[in-house]
Coordinates of C-alpha atoms and ligand atoms in Angstrom, one line a residue:
M1 CA -12.1 28.6 -71.0
R2 CA -13.0 28.5 -66.9
T3 CA -16.9 27.8 -68.5
I4 CA -17.9 23.6 -68.8
I5 CA -20.8 24.6 -71.7
E6 CA -23.3 21.7 -72.3
P7 CA -21.7 19.2 -74.6
F8 CA -24.4 19.8 -76.4
R9 CA -27.1 22.0 -78.8
V10 CA -31.1 21.8 -78.5
K11 CA -33.2 20.1 -81.3
S12 CA -36.5 20.1 -79.8
V13 CA -37.4 22.0 -77.1
E14 CA -40.5 21.3 -74.1
P15 CA -42.2 24.2 -73.1
I16 CA -42.3 24.1 -69.1
R17 CA -44.5 26.9 -67.5
Q18 CA -44.5 29.4 -64.6
T19 CA -47.3 29.7 -62.1
T20 CA -47.8 32.5 -59.1
R21 CA -46.5 31.1 -55.4
E22 CA -50.5 31.4 -54.7
Q23 CA -50.9 29.2 -58.0
R24 CA -48.7 26.8 -55.6
E25 CA -49.6 27.4 -52.6
H26 CA -53.2 26.3 -53.7
A27 CA -51.5 22.7 -56.4
L28 CA -49.9 21.9 -52.4
G29 CA -52.6 22.7 -50.3
E30 CA -54.5 20.0 -52.8
A31 CA -51.9 17.8 -52.4
G32 CA -51.5 17.8 -49.4
W33 CA -48.5 19.0 -48.8
N34 CA -47.4 16.1 -49.9
L35 CA -44.7 17.1 -53.9
F36 CA -45.6 13.2 -55.2
G37 CA -49.6 14.3 -55.1
L38 CA -49.2 17.9 -57.9
S39 CA -49.1 16.9 -61.6
S40 CA -45.9 17.4 -63.4
D41 CA -47.6 20.9 -65.6
D42 CA -47.7 22.7 -61.8
V43 CA -43.7 22.6 -61.7
L44 CA -41.1 24.7 -63.0
I45 CA -37.9 22.4 -62.2
V46 CA -38.4 18.6 -61.8
L47 CA -35.3 17.2 -59.8
L48 CA -37.2 14.5 -58.1
T49 CA -35.2 11.2 -59.8
D50 CA -32.5 11.4 -62.2
S51 CA -33.6 8.1 -63.0
G52 CA -36.0 8.2 -66.6
T53 CA -35.4 11.8 -66.7
G54 CA -32.8 12.4 -69.0
A55 CA -32.7 13.6 -72.8
M56 CA -32.3 11.3 -75.3
S57 CA -29.9 13.1 -78.1
S58 CA -30.6 13.2 -82.2
E59 CA -28.8 9.5 -82.2
Q60 CA -31.2 7.9 -79.6
W61 CA -34.3 9.3 -81.3
A62 CA -32.8 8.2 -84.9
A63 CA -32.5 4.8 -83.5
L64 CA -35.3 4.3 -82.7
M65 CA -36.7 4.1 -85.9
R66 CA -34.1 1.0 -86.5
G67 CA -35.8 -0.9 -83.3
D68 CA -36.7 -4.3 -85.0
E69 CA -39.7 -5.7 -83.2
S70 CA -39.4 -9.6 -84.2
Y71 CA -40.9 -10.9 -81.9
A72 CA -37.9 -13.4 -80.9
G73 CA -34.1 -12.2 -82.4
A74 CA -34.6 -9.5 -82.7
R75 CA -31.6 -6.9 -84.8
S76 CA -31.0 -4.2 -82.1
F77 CA -31.5 -7.5 -79.2
H78 CA -27.8 -8.3 -80.7
R79 CA -27.7 -4.8 -81.4
F80 CA -27.7 -4.3 -77.7
E81 CA -25.9 -7.4 -76.4
S82 CA -23.3 -6.9 -78.2
V83 CA -22.6 -3.0 -76.5
V84 CA -23.2 -4.5 -73.2
K85 CA -21.1 -7.3 -73.7
D86 CA -18.1 -5.1 -75.0
L87 CA -18.5 -2.5 -71.8
T88 CA -19.2 -5.5 -69.0
G89 CA -17.2 -8.0 -70.5
F90 CA -20.2 -10.8 -68.8
E91 CA -21.5 -12.9 -71.1
Y92 CA -24.6 -13.7 -70.7
V93 CA -27.1 -11.1 -71.7
I94 CA -30.7 -10.5 -70.3
P95 CA -32.3 -7.6 -70.6
T96 CA -35.3 -6.4 -68.5
H97 CA -37.9 -3.8 -68.3
Q98 CA -36.4 -2.0 -65.4
G99 CA -33.5 -2.2 -62.5
R100 CA -35.8 -3.6 -60.2
A101 CA -36.8 -6.6 -62.8
A102 CA -33.2 -8.3 -62.7
E103 CA -32.8 -7.1 -59.2
R104 CA -36.0 -9.7 -58.7
I105 CA -34.8 -12.5 -61.0
L106 CA -31.8 -12.6 -60.2
F107 CA -32.0 -12.2 -56.0
S108 CA -35.2 -15.5 -56.6
E109 CA -32.8 -17.8 -58.1
L110 CA -30.0 -16.8 -55.9
V111 CA -31.5 -15.5 -52.5
R112 CA -33.1 -17.8 -49.5
D113 CA -34.1 -17.5 -46.0
G114 CA -31.2 -17.0 -43.5
H115 CA -29.3 -14.9 -45.8
V116 CA -27.4 -11.9 -45.4
V117 CA -26.0 -10.5 -48.4
P118 CA -23.6 -7.7 -48.3
N119 CA -23.3 -4.2 -50.7
N120 CA -21.8 -0.6 -49.7
T121 CA -25.8 0.6 -49.3
H122 CA -28.7 -0.8 -50.9
F123 CA -30.3 1.3 -52.9
D124 CA -34.0 0.6 -51.4
T125 CA -35.6 -1.2 -54.5
T126 CA -32.2 -4.1 -53.8
R127 CA -33.5 -4.2 -49.8
A128 CA -36.3 -4.7 -51.1
N129 CA -35.8 -7.5 -53.0
V130 CA -33.7 -9.1 -51.0
E131 CA -36.0 -8.9 -48.1
Y132 CA -38.9 -10.4 -49.8
Q133 CA -37.1 -13.6 -50.4
G134 CA -36.8 -13.2 -46.5
G135 CA -32.2 -12.3 -46.4
E136 CA -31.1 -9.8 -45.3
A137 CA -29.4 -6.9 -46.3
R138 CA -26.6 -5.8 -45.1
D139 CA -25.5 -2.1 -45.5
L140 CA -21.8 -2.7 -45.3
I141 CA -20.3 1.3 -45.7
M142 CA -16.8 3.0 -43.8
P143 CA -17.9 4.3 -40.4
E144 CA -16.3 7.2 -40.8
H145 CA -18.1 7.8 -43.9
R146 CA -21.6 8.0 -42.8
D147 CA -20.7 11.7 -41.5
L148 CA -22.3 13.4 -44.3
H149 CA -19.7 16.6 -44.2
V150 CA -16.2 14.3 -43.4
E151 CA -14.7 15.1 -47.3
A152 CA -13.2 11.2 -48.5
P153 CA -12.9 10.7 -52.3
F154 CA -14.0 7.3 -51.9
K155 CA -17.4 7.8 -49.6
G156 CA -19.0 4.5 -50.9
D157 CA -16.1 2.2 -50.9
L158 CA -17.1 -0.5 -49.1
D159 CA -15.7 -1.4 -45.5
I160 CA -13.4 -4.8 -46.3
E161 CA -13.2 -5.9 -42.8
A162 CA -16.5 -4.9 -42.1
L163 CA -17.8 -8.1 -44.9
E164 CA -14.7 -10.8 -43.6
A165 CA -16.6 -10.5 -40.3
T166 CA -20.2 -10.6 -41.9
I167 CA -19.0 -13.6 -44.1
A168 CA -17.3 -15.6 -40.5
E169 CA -20.6 -14.2 -38.7
F170 CA -22.9 -16.4 -40.8
G171 CA -21.0 -18.7 -42.4
A172 CA -19.5 -18.0 -46.5
E173 CA -22.5 -21.0 -47.6
Q174 CA -24.9 -18.1 -46.0
V175 CA -23.7 -15.4 -48.4
P176 CA -25.0 -15.8 -51.8
L177 CA -23.3 -13.3 -53.3
V178 CA -21.4 -10.0 -52.8
T179 CA -23.1 -6.6 -53.7
V180 CA -21.4 -3.7 -54.5
T181 CA -23.6 -0.3 -55.5
V182 CA -21.5 1.6 -58.2
T183 CA -22.4 4.6 -57.3
D184 CA -24.2 4.5 -53.9
N185 CA -27.4 6.2 -54.7
S186 CA -28.5 5.5 -50.9
G187 CA -25.0 7.0 -50.4
G188 CA -25.2 10.4 -51.7
G189 CA -24.0 8.9 -55.2
Q190 CA -20.3 8.4 -54.0
P191 CA -18.1 6.3 -56.0
V192 CA -16.5 4.0 -55.5
S193 CA -12.3 3.2 -56.0
L194 CA -10.4 0.6 -58.2
A195 CA -9.2 -0.5 -55.1
N196 CA -12.2 -1.5 -53.2
L197 CA -13.2 -3.6 -55.9
R198 CA -10.0 -5.3 -56.6
A199 CA -10.9 -5.6 -52.8
V200 CA -13.7 -7.1 -52.6
R201 CA -12.8 -9.3 -55.5
E202 CA -10.1 -10.3 -53.5
V203 CA -12.4 -11.4 -50.6
C204 CA -14.8 -13.1 -52.7
D205 CA -12.5 -14.9 -54.6
R206 CA -10.8 -16.4 -51.2
H207 CA -14.2 -17.8 -49.6
G208 CA -16.1 -18.3 -53.4
L209 CA -18.1 -16.6 -53.5
P210 CA -20.1 -14.4 -56.8
F211 CA -19.5 -11.0 -56.7
F212 CA -21.7 -8.2 -59.2
L213 CA -22.3 -4.6 -59.7
D214 CA -25.5 -2.7 -58.9
A215 CA -24.4 0.0 -62.0
A216 CA -27.3 2.5 -62.5
R217 CA -25.1 4.9 -62.2
F218 CA -22.0 3.3 -63.9
A219 CA -20.0 5.6 -66.1
E220 CA -20.7 8.7 -63.0
N221 CA -18.5 6.4 -60.7
A222 CA -16.2 5.6 -63.8
W223 CA -15.3 9.8 -63.7
F224 CA -14.7 9.9 -60.6
I225 CA -12.2 7.2 -60.5
V226 CA -10.0 8.6 -62.9
Q227 CA -10.9 12.9 -61.8
R228 CA -9.8 11.2 -57.0
E229 CA -7.8 7.7 -57.6
P230 CA -4.6 8.1 -57.6
G231 CA -2.6 6.5 -61.7
Q232 CA -6.2 6.7 -63.0
G233 CA -6.2 10.3 -64.4
D234 CA -5.0 9.4 -68.1
R235 CA -7.5 6.8 -68.2
H236 CA -10.4 7.1 -70.9
P237 CA -14.1 6.5 -68.6
R238 CA -14.8 3.9 -70.9
D239 CA -11.6 1.9 -70.2
V240 CA -12.5 2.7 -66.9
A241 CA -16.2 1.0 -67.0
R242 CA -14.9 -1.7 -68.9
E243 CA -12.3 -2.9 -65.7
M244 CA -15.0 -2.6 -63.3
F245 CA -17.5 -4.4 -64.5
R246 CA -14.5 -7.3 -65.0
M247 CA -13.9 -7.0 -61.4
A248 CA -17.0 -8.8 -60.8
D249 CA -18.9 -12.0 -62.2
G250 CA -22.4 -9.8 -63.5
C251 CA -24.3 -7.1 -62.2
W252 CA -27.8 -5.5 -63.0
I253 CA -28.2 -2.0 -63.9
S254 CA -30.9 0.0 -64.1
L255 CA -30.8 1.8 -67.5
K256 CA -33.0 4.6 -66.6
K257 CA -29.7 6.4 -65.2
D258 CA -26.6 6.0 -67.1
G259 CA -27.8 3.9 -69.6
L260 CA -29.1 7.2 -70.6
A261 CA -32.7 6.7 -71.7
N262 CA -36.4 7.4 -70.3
I263 CA -36.9 3.0 -69.3
G264 CA -34.6 -0.1 -69.8
G265 CA -32.9 -2.3 -67.1
V266 CA -30.2 -5.2 -68.1
L267 CA -29.3 -8.1 -66.3
A268 CA -25.5 -9.8 -67.3
M269 CA -23.3 -12.4 -65.8
N270 CA -21.0 -15.1 -66.4
D271 CA -22.3 -18.5 -65.4
P272 CA -24.3 -19.8 -67.5
D273 CA -26.1 -21.9 -65.2
L274 CA -27.3 -19.6 -63.6
A275 CA -28.5 -17.4 -66.8
E276 CA -30.3 -20.0 -68.1
R277 CA -32.4 -20.0 -65.1
C278 CA -32.5 -16.6 -64.9
R279 CA -33.3 -16.5 -68.1
A280 CA -36.8 -19.1 -67.3
T281 CA -37.3 -16.9 -64.8
L282 CA -37.6 -14.0 -67.1
I283 CA -39.7 -15.5 -69.7
L284 CA -42.4 -16.0 -66.7
T285 CA -42.5 -11.8 -65.4
E286 CA -40.8 -10.4 -68.7
G287 CA -40.4 -11.8 -71.3
F288 CA -39.1 -13.6 -74.8
P289 CA -35.5 -13.3 -73.6
T290 CA -34.4 -11.0 -76.2
Y291 CA -36.5 -8.4 -75.6
G292 CA -37.4 -9.1 -72.0
G293 CA -39.8 -6.4 -70.9
L294 CA -38.9 -4.0 -73.6
A295 CA -39.7 -2.7 -77.0
G296 CA -36.7 -3.2 -79.8
R297 CA -36.8 0.4 -80.5
D298 CA -35.6 0.6 -76.7
L299 CA -33.4 -0.9 -76.5
E300 CA -32.2 0.2 -79.5
A301 CA -32.0 3.9 -77.9
L302 CA -30.2 2.1 -74.8
A303 CA -27.3 1.0 -76.9
Q304 CA -26.7 4.2 -78.2
G305 CA -27.3 6.1 -74.6
L306 CA -24.7 3.6 -73.4
V307 CA -21.8 4.6 -75.6
E308 CA -22.2 8.3 -75.5
V309 CA -22.9 8.0 -71.0
T310 CA -18.7 8.1 -70.6
E311 CA -18.0 10.4 -72.9
P312 CA -15.1 12.6 -71.1
D313 CA -16.9 16.0 -72.5
Y314 CA -20.4 14.5 -71.3
L315 CA -19.6 13.3 -67.9
A316 CA -17.5 16.4 -66.7
Y317 CA -20.1 18.5 -67.7
R318 CA -22.6 16.0 -65.7
V319 CA -20.7 16.1 -62.3
R320 CA -19.8 19.8 -62.9
T321 CA -23.5 20.4 -62.3
A322 CA -23.9 19.0 -59.1
E323 CA -20.6 20.8 -57.7
Y324 CA -22.0 24.0 -59.4
L325 CA -25.3 23.8 -57.2
A326 CA -24.0 22.4 -54.8
E327 CA -21.2 25.5 -54.6
L328 CA -24.8 27.6 -55.2
A329 CA -25.8 26.4 -51.8
W330 CA -22.8 26.9 -49.7
N331 CA -22.7 30.3 -51.1
A332 CA -25.9 30.5 -49.7
G333 CA -25.6 28.7 -46.7
V334 CA -27.3 25.7 -47.0
P335 CA -25.1 23.0 -45.7
T336 CA -25.2 19.7 -48.5
V337 CA -23.4 16.4 -48.4
R338 CA -20.1 16.4 -48.8
P339 CA -19.1 15.9 -52.1
P340 CA -22.0 16.1 -53.7
G341 CA -22.5 12.4 -56.0
G342 CA -22.8 12.3 -58.9
H343 CA -26.7 12.6 -59.9
A344 CA -27.7 15.0 -57.2
V345 CA -27.3 17.1 -54.1
Y346 CA -28.7 16.8 -51.3
L347 CA -29.4 19.8 -49.1
D348 CA -28.8 19.3 -45.3
A349 CA -32.9 20.8 -43.4
K350 CA -30.9 19.5 -40.2
G351 CA -28.7 22.1 -40.6
L352 CA -30.4 24.8 -42.3
L353 CA -33.9 24.6 -39.9
P354 CA -32.3 23.0 -36.5
H355 CA -35.0 25.1 -35.2
I356 CA -37.4 21.9 -36.5
P357 CA -37.3 19.4 -34.7
P358 CA -37.7 15.7 -37.0
H359 CA -41.5 14.6 -35.9
E360 CA -42.7 18.2 -37.4
L361 CA -40.6 16.8 -41.1
P362 CA -38.1 20.0 -41.3
A363 CA -37.0 18.9 -44.8
Q364 CA -40.3 17.4 -45.8
A365 CA -41.0 21.5 -44.8
L366 CA -37.4 22.6 -46.8
A367 CA -39.1 21.0 -49.8
C368 CA -42.4 22.8 -49.6
E369 CA -40.9 26.0 -49.1
L370 CA -38.6 25.2 -52.8
Y371 CA -42.4 24.6 -54.1
L372 CA -43.8 26.7 -52.3
T373 CA -41.1 29.9 -53.8
G374 CA -39.3 28.8 -56.8
G375 CA -41.4 25.9 -58.2
V376 CA -38.8 23.7 -57.8
R377 CA -39.9 20.2 -56.9
G378 CA -37.0 17.5 -55.2
V379 CA -37.9 14.7 -52.6
E380 CA -37.5 13.5 -49.1
I381 CA -35.3 12.1 -47.7
G382 CA -35.7 12.1 -43.4
T383 CA -38.3 11.2 -41.6
L384 CA -40.9 11.7 -43.0
M385 CA -40.1 8.5 -45.6
F386 CA -38.3 6.2 -42.6
G387 CA -39.5 7.4 -39.9
R388 CA -41.9 5.5 -37.6
P389 CA -45.6 6.5 -36.2
Q390 CA -45.0 5.0 -32.8
P391 CA -48.7 3.4 -31.2
D392 CA -48.8 5.9 -27.6
G393 CA -48.8 8.3 -30.2
A394 CA -45.6 9.6 -29.2
P395 CA -43.6 11.5 -31.7
D396 CA -42.4 9.5 -34.6
T397 CA -39.4 8.1 -34.2
P398 CA -36.8 10.4 -36.4
S399 CA -34.5 9.4 -39.6
R400 CA -31.1 9.6 -38.9
H401 CA -30.6 12.8 -41.7
E402 CA -33.1 15.6 -42.6
L403 CA -32.4 15.8 -46.3
V404 CA -33.4 17.4 -49.7
R405 CA -32.4 15.3 -52.3
L406 CA -32.1 17.3 -55.7
A407 CA -31.1 15.1 -58.6
L408 CA -31.2 16.7 -61.3
P409 CA -31.9 14.4 -64.6
R410 CA -29.5 14.0 -67.2
R411 CA -28.7 16.6 -70.4
T412 CA -32.5 18.3 -69.7
Y413 CA -31.5 20.9 -67.6
T414 CA -29.1 24.2 -68.9
Q415 CA -26.7 26.0 -66.7
S416 CA -29.2 29.1 -66.6
H417 CA -32.1 26.4 -65.2
I418 CA -29.6 25.7 -61.9
D419 CA -28.7 29.0 -61.5
Y420 CA -32.5 30.2 -60.8
V421 CA -32.7 26.9 -58.6
G422 CA -29.6 28.6 -56.5
E423 CA -31.4 31.9 -56.3
V424 CA -34.8 29.9 -54.6
I425 CA -32.6 28.1 -52.1
E426 CA -30.8 31.7 -51.4
D427 CA -34.3 32.8 -51.1
V428 CA -35.5 30.6 -48.8
A429 CA -32.4 30.3 -46.6
L430 CA -32.9 34.1 -45.8
R431 CA -36.1 33.2 -44.0
A432 CA -34.6 29.6 -42.8
E433 CA -36.1 31.0 -38.7
Q434 CA -39.6 32.1 -40.3
L435 CA -39.9 28.1 -42.3
R436 CA -42.8 25.8 -39.7
G437 CA -43.0 22.0 -39.5
L438 CA -45.4 19.2 -40.9
R439 CA -48.3 17.2 -39.3
I440 CA -48.6 13.8 -41.0
V441 CA -52.8 13.9 -41.2
S442 CA -53.5 10.5 -43.0
Q443 CA -50.8 7.8 -43.9
P444 CA -50.6 4.5 -44.9
R445 CA -49.2 1.3 -43.2
F446 CA -45.8 1.4 -45.8
L447 CA -43.8 3.8 -48.1
R448 CA -46.0 6.8 -46.3
H449 CA -44.1 9.8 -47.7
F450 CA -45.5 8.8 -51.1
T451 CA -49.0 9.7 -50.3
A452 CA -49.2 11.0 -46.8
Q453 CA -51.1 13.6 -46.6
L454 CA -50.3 17.0 -44.0
E455 CA -50.8 20.4 -43.6
P456 CA -48.4 22.7 -42.3
L457 CA -47.6 23.8 -38.0
T458 CA -48.6 27.5 -37.8
D459 CA -46.9 29.1 -34.4
G460 CA -48.3 28.5 -31.8
S461 CA -49.8 25.0 -33.3
A462 CA -47.5 22.1 -31.4
S463 CA -47.3 18.5 -32.8
Ligands
PLP501 C1 -33.3 2.6 -59.5 C2 -31.7 2.2 -58.9 C3 -32.5 0.6 -58.6 C4 -33.6 -0.2 -59.4 O1 -34.0 0.3 -61.1 P1 -35.4 0.6 -61.4 O2 -35.5 1.1 -62.7 O3 -36.3 1.6 -60.7 O4 -36.1 -0.7 -61.0 C5 -31.3 -0.1 -58.3 N1 -30.8 -0.2 -57.6 C6 -30.3 1.7 -58.5 C7 -27.9 1.9 -57.3 C8 -30.7 2.3 -58.6 O5 -30.4 3.4 -58.2

C-alpha cells in the first residue's frame, strides 16, 4: 500500500472552529499583526509548536488514573524512573516540570564565568541558561550544513574538528560539558548520526569531559538513524535510542516533545555527586526528588508515552507527515529547508518573497497571510525574532534566514488537515507578488517577537 495511515483511531474529539477571512482580519488587527496575540479560538490549525500540544493515547489517559500523588516515594515515580533507566541506562533520574528546568539545574551546577559549552545547535532556552551562568554557548554545526537547501542525511552532526579547536582554544578545564541536541531543533529538526555521537564520545574521553544529550526528540532522531545510517536499517528505533543515550554520561529531555505528554521534563546522569547536587537544587526550585514539579499522574502518562514513542508505525507516520507537507509546499513553488526535519516544515520566505526586504519582515508577512487565508498559525523565525533595532533608526539588522516554521503536534492532525494546509500554502504562493511587508509599531527590549505590535505596509508607504 502506498498510503502511510495514521496508526490510531479517534476516541475523543476536540472541535475546531472555522472563521471567515473578515473575522481573521479583525482578530489579527486586534492582535497587532502578531500571531502570538491571537486567541486560540480564532485559529483553525495550530502549527505554532510541537511542544506539549500532542494527543495522549487511551493507555496514557488510563495511566492518569493510576497516578499516585504521594509526596515522597510515589509508585508513579518508580514506574517513571524504571522506564527512563531502561531507555537511557542512566543511574540517577530526576523529574522536572519541563526541559528548561533541567537545564537550569544542570548548568547552575556546572557552568561558570569564562566557560564555553559546545553544542551542535543550542536551543534558545539552552543558550539562555548557559549565558545566565556566565558561559558562552557555542554552536558547532558543520559549515556546509548551514546551507538551508543542501541535501544531507545528518545535518545535525556536530563539527568534530571545531570541537577540538574549541577545547584547544579555551583549555579543557574551561569546558564543563559537551552537549549534543537530538534532533537539532533550532537547525530545522535535523538528526545526528550514531557515528557522530561516537566521535564526540571519543573526544570527550580523550579530554576527560562529560557528554550530555539534549534529547527532546530522541525517538525522531533514532528513526532517522534507522532510515539513513548505513548498517542501521534492520534495527528497532528503541534499540537505536538506547545506544544513543549510552554514548553519553547524562541527558536532559523536554518531555513535552517525545514524552508524548503535555508537560514534563527529566534530567538523568551517571555521576552520583553531580546527581546529589542537582537534587539539592531541585528541592529548592521544583519539588521533592520523586516528583520534581510534576503530579504523580503526569509521571504515569510520561512513563507510558516514553514507551509508545519508539513504535515504528508511529515514527513512520510522524516523519512522513513532515515530508508530505514539505512536498506539498514544494509543489506549490514554496522553497523549504531541506531535507524536512522530524517535527516541522520550515518555509523559506526569502525565496518566496524576494521583493520584501528583511527589515519589512517577509517571514512574518508570510505567517500572517497563511493565517488570513486559512486560519493556519505558524511562527516566524526571522528578523522579527532575531533582528535588532538600530539606535539611529536605520533598518533593523537582518536575521540570517527568513523562515516560517510549521510545527506538527504529535498524533493530533490527520492527512486531510495536512492537505488543507498544503492548499492554503498554494493559495498564498499564487499571490506571493502581491504580499507586502510589515512595520514594527512598538516592541519590548527582549524577546520582541512574542509581544511586538506591527502594522502592514501598503503600496507607497515606506518603512
Ligand atoms: C523544547 C526544548 C527545550 C526546552 O524544553 P521546555 O520543556 O520547553 O522547557 C530544550 N531543548 C530542546 C532541543 C527543545 O526542543
